[in-house]
Amino acid sequence: MLVIQMTGLSGSGKTTIAKETQKKLIALNYNVEVIDGDQYRTTICKGLSFSKQDRIENVNRLGCIALGLAKHNVISIIAAINPYQEARSNLEKQKDFVRTVYIDCPLEIVKQRDPKLLYKRALLPTNDPEHLPNFTGITDPYEIPVSPHLVLQTHEMAIDEASTKLVDFILQEINMQSEFYFDFYSNIPVYKLIVNGQYMANLVDPSFEDMFWCTYKIIPLNSDYETILKDKKIWEEVQFTIIDDKGNQPNPHTFPGGGYKNFCDGYSNRINFRSLWPKRESNWTILKKAFGRLRFL
């Protein structure tokens, strides 16, 4: 699906924006998970220090969680300081659906906000027992991202505006993925079916929605769809699932009358895929879960 890795100073608004974005996307029937860096510091990232290498390892672990969720068609938003370009680039290189969002807020502004009083502690003398060492932006560096996919300047916009911009960005990215798969489907080699000497149908350029429904019938739930859909061997199986070699009874679909003729468009001789679509709401629910509640459904 999609992984958003946020980056920005402490107090810039990462977690707040991530959670508000999550609410808005859930309202649109998307599955969304916020991976809060602070929370995971007490669980799977417990024991990591704030050295550069451990910070990179911290992001690597958060990224593994996000990529795992993406396999199940969940949009993941990593809300962490994520201060090093190396860590951000490493995650981007792992999958082509990782996007970096820079939550930009000047140091002077976040120092004034300081909701957790962390900057106050970081600025104390080093011999003070309350001093907070290795604090990003004060005693540790923050590397501004080289080419983020989106920049949200939170000192110039409210949380609602920032989260709306992020929602719009995410929806645009998902649409771009849809366009990629549509282009992919439209270039799939097709098979002409001749039954009893009569041309029955040629599966050329079925709609994106139709191909997803047909694919759903043969790909198990919770599969790694990205990998499967990029393997052209799957499309031969898709077509022979829809049309058997005798042109009678499709498997797993059941057509009344036992033939395909009534399900072909008389003008183009293409199968009318909409006759294959599920008729009950319960089936739509299954389909939506199977393909991450894509917008066209």
CSV table of C-alpha atoms in Angstrom, one decimal:
chain,number,residue,atom,x,y,z
A,1,MET,CA,0.0,0.0,0.0
A,2,LEU,CA,1.9,3.1,1.2
A,3,VAL,CA,4.5,3.9,3.9
A,4,ILE,CA,4.9,7.5,5.1
A,5,GLN,CA,8.1,8.2,7.0
A,6,MET,CA,7.9,11.5,8.8
A,7,THR,CA,11.0,13.5,9.8
A,8,GLY,CA,11.3,16.6,11.9
A,9,LEU,CA,12.4,18.1,15.2
A,10,SER,CA,10.8,17.2,18.5
A,11,GLY,CA,7.8,19.3,19.0
A,12,SER,CA,7.3,20.0,15.3
A,13,GLY,CA,3.9,18.3,15.2
A,14,LYS,CA,4.7,14.8,13.7
A,15,THR,CA,2.5,12.7,16.0
A,16,THR,CA,-0.3,15.1,16.2
A,17,ILE,CA,-0.5,15.4,12.4
A,18,ALA,CA,-0.1,11.7,11.9
A,19,LYS,CA,-3.0,10.9,14.3
A,20,GLU,CA,-5.3,13.5,12.7
A,21,THR,CA,-4.4,12.2,9.3
A,22,GLN,CA,-5.3,8.7,10.5
A,23,LYS,CA,-8.7,9.8,11.6
A,24,LYS,CA,-9.5,11.5,8.3
A,25,LEU,CA,-8.3,8.4,6.2
A,26,ILE,CA,-10.3,6.0,8.4
A,27,ALA,CA,-13.4,8.1,7.7
A,28,LEU,CA,-12.7,7.4,4.0
A,29,ASN,CA,-12.5,3.6,4.7
A,30,TYR,CA,-8.8,3.2,4.6
A,31,ASN,CA,-6.8,1.1,7.0
A,32,VAL,CA,-4.2,3.3,8.7
A,33,GLU,CA,-1.6,2.7,11.4
A,34,VAL,CA,0.5,5.3,13.2
A,35,ILE,CA,3.8,4.0,14.3
A,36,ASP,CA,4.8,6.4,17.1
A,37,GLY,CA,8.5,6.5,17.7
A,38,ASP,CA,8.2,7.4,21.3
A,39,GLN,CA,5.9,4.5,22.1
A,40,TYR,CA,8.2,1.9,20.3
A,41,ARG,CA,11.2,3.2,22.3
A,42,THR,CA,9.6,1.3,25.2
A,43,THR,CA,9.0,-1.9,23.3
A,44,ILE,CA,10.9,-3.3,20.3
A,45,CYS,CA,13.3,-0.4,20.3
A,46,LYS,CA,14.0,-0.6,24.0
A,47,GLY,CA,17.6,-0.7,24.8
A,48,LEU,CA,18.7,1.3,21.9
A,49,SER,CA,20.8,4.4,22.8
A,50,PHE,CA,20.7,7.8,21.0
A,51,SER,CA,23.9,7.3,19.2
A,52,LYS,CA,23.9,7.7,15.4
A,53,GLN,CA,24.0,4.0,14.7
A,54,ASP,CA,21.3,3.2,17.2
A,55,ARG,CA,19.1,6.0,15.9
A,56,ILE,CA,19.5,4.5,12.4
A,57,GLU,CA,18.7,1.0,13.8
A,58,ASN,CA,15.6,2.5,15.5
A,59,VAL,CA,14.3,3.8,12.2
A,60,ASN,CA,15.1,0.5,10.5
A,61,ARG,CA,13.0,-1.4,13.1
A,62,LEU,CA,10.1,1.0,12.7
A,63,GLY,CA,10.4,0.6,8.9
A,64,CYS,CA,10.2,-3.2,9.2
A,65,ILE,CA,6.9,-2.8,11.1
A,66,ALA,CA,5.6,-0.4,8.5
A,67,LEU,CA,6.6,-2.6,5.5
A,68,GLY,CA,5.0,-5.6,7.2
A,69,LEU,CA,1.7,-3.7,7.5
A,70,ALA,CA,1.9,-2.6,3.9
A,71,LYS,CA,1.8,-6.2,2.8
A,72,HIS,CA,-1.7,-6.3,4.4
A,73,ASN,CA,-2.8,-3.2,2.6
A,74,VAL,CA,-2.4,-0.9,5.6
A,75,ILE,CA,-1.2,2.7,5.2
A,76,SER,CA,1.6,3.2,7.7
A,77,ILE,CA,2.7,6.6,9.1
A,78,ILE,CA,6.0,6.6,11.0
A,79,ALA,CA,6.0,9.5,13.4
A,80,ALA,CA,9.7,9.8,14.6
A,81,ILE,CA,12.4,12.4,14.6
A,82,ASN,CA,14.3,10.3,12.0
A,83,PRO,CA,17.2,12.8,12.0
A,84,TYR,CA,19.7,11.1,9.6
A,85,GLN,CA,19.5,11.1,5.8
A,86,GLU,CA,21.2,7.7,5.7
A,87,ALA,CA,18.3,6.0,7.6
A,88,ARG,CA,15.6,7.8,5.5
A,89,SER,CA,17.3,6.8,2.3
A,90,ASN,CA,17.7,3.2,3.4
A,91,LEU,CA,14.0,2.9,4.0
A,92,GLU,CA,13.1,4.5,0.7
A,93,LYS,CA,15.4,2.1,-1.2
A,94,GLN,CA,13.6,-1.0,0.3
A,95,LYS,CA,10.3,-0.4,-1.5
A,96,ASP,CA,9.1,2.0,-4.1
A,97,PHE,CA,6.0,2.9,-2.1
A,98,VAL,CA,7.9,4.6,0.8
A,99,ARG,CA,7.4,8.4,0.9
A,100,THR,CA,9.3,10.9,3.1
A,101,VAL,CA,7.4,13.8,4.6
A,102,TYR,CA,9.4,16.6,6.2
A,103,ILE,CA,7.6,18.3,9.2
A,104,ASP,CA,9.4,21.6,9.0
A,105,CYS,CA,9.4,23.9,12.0
A,106,PRO,CA,12.3,26.2,13.0
A,107,LEU,CA,14.3,25.4,16.0
A,108,GLU,CA,13.4,28.6,17.8
A,109,ILE,CA,9.7,27.8,17.4
A,110,VAL,CA,9.9,24.2,18.7
A,111,LYS,CA,12.0,25.5,21.7
A,112,GLN,CA,9.2,27.9,22.5
A,113,ARG,CA,6.6,25.1,22.2
A,114,ASP,CA,8.5,22.5,24.2
A,115,PRO,CA,5.5,20.5,25.3
A,116,LYS,CA,7.6,17.9,27.1
A,117,LEU,CA,10.2,20.3,28.5
A,118,LEU,CA,12.8,18.4,26.6
A,119,TYR,CA,14.5,21.4,25.1
A,120,LYS,CA,14.7,23.0,28.5
A,121,ARG,CA,16.5,20.0,29.9
A,122,ALA,CA,18.8,19.7,26.8
A,123,LEU,CA,19.9,23.4,27.4
A,124,LEU,CA,20.8,22.8,31.0
A,125,PRO,CA,24.6,22.7,31.9
A,126,THR,CA,26.1,19.3,31.3
A,127,ASN,CA,26.8,18.8,35.0
A,128,ASP,CA,23.1,19.3,35.9
A,129,PRO,CA,21.4,16.0,36.9
A,130,GLU,CA,18.4,17.0,34.8
A,131,HIS,CA,20.5,17.6,31.7
A,132,LEU,CA,19.3,15.7,28.6
A,133,PRO,CA,22.3,14.6,26.4
A,134,ASN,CA,22.3,13.7,22.7
A,135,PHE,CA,19.2,15.8,22.0
A,136,THR,CA,18.5,16.4,18.3
A,137,GLY,CA,18.8,20.0,17.3
A,138,ILE,CA,20.7,21.0,20.4
A,139,THR,CA,23.6,18.6,21.1
A,140,ASP,CA,22.9,16.2,18.3
A,141,PRO,CA,22.6,17.0,14.6
A,142,TYR,CA,19.4,17.1,12.5
A,143,GLU,CA,20.0,16.5,8.8
A,144,ILE,CA,17.4,18.3,6.7
A,145,PRO,CA,16.0,15.8,4.1
A,146,VAL,CA,17.6,16.2,0.7
A,147,SER,CA,14.5,15.8,-1.4
A,148,PRO,CA,11.4,15.0,0.6
A,149,HIS,CA,8.2,14.1,-1.2
A,150,LEU,CA,6.2,16.6,0.8
A,151,VAL,CA,7.1,19.5,3.2
A,152,LEU,CA,4.6,20.7,5.8
A,153,GLN,CA,5.7,23.9,7.5
A,154,THR,CA,3.8,23.6,10.8
A,155,HIS,CA,4.8,27.1,12.0
A,156,GLU,CA,2.7,28.5,9.1
A,157,MET,CA,-0.3,26.3,9.2
A,158,ALA,CA,-2.8,24.7,11.7
A,159,ILE,CA,-2.9,21.0,12.4
A,160,ASP,CA,-6.1,20.6,10.4
A,161,GLU,CA,-4.6,22.2,7.3
A,162,ALA,CA,-1.4,20.2,7.6
A,163,SER,CA,-3.3,16.9,8.1
A,164,THR,CA,-5.5,17.7,5.1
A,165,LYS,CA,-2.5,18.4,2.9
A,166,LEU,CA,-1.1,15.0,4.0
A,167,VAL,CA,-4.4,13.2,3.3
A,168,ASP,CA,-4.5,14.8,-0.2
A,169,PHE,CA,-0.9,13.7,-0.8
A,170,ILE,CA,-1.6,10.1,0.3
A,171,LEU,CA,-4.7,9.8,-1.8
A,172,GLN,CA,-2.8,11.2,-4.8
A,173,GLU,CA,0.0,8.6,-4.3
A,174,ILE,CA,-2.6,5.8,-4.1
A,175,ASN,CA,-4.2,7.0,-7.3
A,176,MET,CA,-0.8,6.9,-9.0
A,177,GLN,CA,-0.4,3.3,-7.9
A,178,SER,CA,-3.7,2.6,-9.4
A,179,GLU,CA,-2.7,4.2,-12.7
A,180,PHE,CA,0.5,2.0,-12.7
A,181,TYR,CA,-1.5,-1.2,-12.3
A,182,PHE,CA,-4.1,0.0,-14.9
A,183,ASP,CA,-1.2,0.5,-17.4
A,184,PHE,CA,0.2,-2.9,-16.4
A,185,TYR,CA,-3.1,-4.7,-17.0
A,186,SER,CA,-3.7,-3.0,-20.3
A,187,ASN,CA,-0.5,-4.4,-21.7
A,188,ILE,CA,-1.0,-8.0,-20.6
A,189,PRO,CA,-0.8,-10.6,-23.4
A,190,VAL,CA,-4.3,-12.0,-24.1
A,191,TYR,CA,-5.7,-15.2,-25.3
A,192,LYS,CA,-8.4,-15.5,-27.9
A,193,LEU,CA,-10.9,-18.2,-27.1
A,194,ILE,CA,-12.5,-20.3,-29.9
A,195,VAL,CA,-15.2,-22.7,-28.9
A,196,ASN,CA,-16.8,-25.1,-31.4
A,197,GLY,CA,-15.2,-23.1,-34.2
A,198,GLN,CA,-16.8,-19.8,-33.0
A,199,TYR,CA,-14.9,-16.8,-31.7
A,200,MET,CA,-16.3,-16.1,-28.2
A,201,ALA,CA,-14.3,-13.4,-26.5
A,202,ASN,CA,-11.0,-11.6,-26.4
A,203,LEU,CA,-9.9,-10.3,-23.0
A,204,VAL,CA,-8.5,-7.0,-24.1
A,205,ASP,CA,-8.2,-4.0,-21.8
A,206,PRO,CA,-10.6,-5.1,-19.1
A,207,SER,CA,-11.2,-2.3,-16.6
A,208,PHE,CA,-9.0,-2.0,-13.5
A,209,GLU,CA,-11.9,-2.9,-11.3
A,210,ASP,CA,-12.8,-6.0,-13.3
A,211,MET,CA,-9.2,-7.3,-13.2
A,212,PHE,CA,-9.1,-6.9,-9.5
A,213,TRP,CA,-12.3,-8.9,-9.0
A,214,CYS,CA,-11.1,-11.7,-11.2
A,215,THR,CA,-7.7,-11.7,-9.6
A,216,TYR,CA,-9.3,-11.8,-6.2
A,217,LYS,CA,-10.8,-15.1,-7.1
A,218,ILE,CA,-7.5,-16.9,-7.4
A,219,ILE,CA,-5.1,-15.0,-5.1
A,220,PRO,CA,-5.4,-15.9,-1.4
A,221,LEU,CA,-6.3,-13.2,1.1
A,222,ASN,CA,-3.4,-11.4,2.8
A,223,SER,CA,-1.0,-12.2,0.0
A,224,ASP,CA,1.9,-10.0,-1.1
A,225,TYR,CA,-0.2,-8.5,-3.9
A,226,GLU,CA,2.5,-6.2,-5.2
A,227,THR,CA,4.9,-9.1,-5.9
A,228,ILE,CA,2.1,-11.3,-7.3
A,229,LEU,CA,0.6,-8.7,-9.6
A,230,LYS,CA,4.0,-8.0,-11.2
A,231,ASP,CA,4.4,-11.6,-12.2
A,232,LYS,CA,2.9,-12.0,-15.6
A,233,LYS,CA,2.4,-15.7,-15.1
A,234,ILE,CA,-0.5,-14.8,-12.8
A,235,TRP,CA,-2.4,-13.4,-15.7
A,236,GLU,CA,-2.5,-16.6,-17.7
A,237,GLU,CA,-4.0,-18.2,-14.6
A,238,VAL,CA,-6.5,-15.3,-14.3
A,239,GLN,CA,-7.8,-15.8,-17.8
A,240,PHE,CA,-8.1,-19.6,-17.6
A,241,THR,CA,-9.9,-19.1,-14.3
A,242,ILE,CA,-12.5,-16.9,-16.1
A,243,ILE,CA,-12.6,-19.0,-19.3
A,244,ASP,CA,-12.1,-22.7,-19.3
A,245,ASP,CA,-10.8,-24.4,-22.5
A,246,LYS,CA,-14.2,-25.7,-23.5
A,247,GLY,CA,-16.0,-22.4,-23.1
A,248,ASN,CA,-18.7,-23.8,-20.9
A,249,GLN,CA,-18.6,-23.6,-17.1
A,250,PRO,CA,-16.1,-21.2,-15.7
A,251,ASN,CA,-14.4,-22.1,-12.5
A,252,PRO,CA,-14.9,-20.7,-9.8
A,253,HIS,CA,-17.7,-18.7,-11.4
A,254,THR,CA,-21.1,-20.3,-12.2
A,255,PHE,CA,-22.9,-18.9,-15.2
A,256,PRO,CA,-26.6,-19.7,-15.8
A,257,GLY,CA,-27.1,-21.6,-19.1
A,258,GLY,CA,-23.6,-23.1,-19.0
A,259,GLY,CA,-22.1,-20.9,-21.8
A,260,TYR,CA,-20.4,-17.6,-22.3
A,261,LYS,CA,-22.3,-16.3,-25.3
A,262,ASN,CA,-24.8,-14.3,-23.2
A,263,PHE,CA,-21.9,-12.7,-21.3
A,264,CYS,CA,-20.1,-11.3,-24.3
A,265,ASP,CA,-20.6,-7.8,-25.6
A,266,GLY,CA,-22.2,-8.1,-29.0
A,267,TYR,CA,-20.2,-5.2,-30.5
A,268,SER,CA,-16.7,-6.0,-29.3
A,269,ASN,CA,-17.1,-9.7,-28.5
A,270,ARG,CA,-15.5,-9.1,-25.1
A,271,ILE,CA,-16.8,-10.7,-21.9
A,272,ASN,CA,-19.1,-8.4,-19.9
A,273,PHE,CA,-17.1,-8.6,-16.7
A,274,ARG,CA,-19.8,-6.9,-14.7
A,275,SER,CA,-21.8,-10.1,-14.9
A,276,LEU,CA,-19.0,-11.6,-12.9
A,277,TRP,CA,-19.1,-9.0,-10.1
A,278,PRO,CA,-20.4,-10.0,-6.7
A,279,LYS,CA,-24.1,-9.2,-6.1
A,280,ARG,CA,-24.2,-9.2,-2.4
A,281,GLU,CA,-22.9,-6.6,0.0
A,282,SER,CA,-21.1,-9.3,2.0
A,283,ASN,CA,-19.0,-10.1,-1.1
A,284,TRP,CA,-18.1,-6.5,-1.6
A,285,THR,CA,-16.9,-6.4,2.0
A,286,ILE,CA,-14.6,-9.3,1.3
A,287,LEU,CA,-13.4,-7.7,-1.8
A,288,LYS,CA,-12.6,-4.4,-0.1
A,289,LYS,CA,-10.7,-6.1,2.6
A,290,ALA,CA,-8.8,-8.1,0.0
A,291,PHE,CA,-7.6,-5.1,-1.9
A,292,GLY,CA,-7.2,-2.5,0.9
A,293,ARG,CA,-10.5,-0.7,0.3
A,294,LEU,CA,-9.3,0.9,-2.9
A,295,ARG,CA,-11.1,4.2,-3.8
A,296,PHE,CA,-12.9,3.0,-6.9
A,297,LEU,CA,-14.9,0.5,-4.7
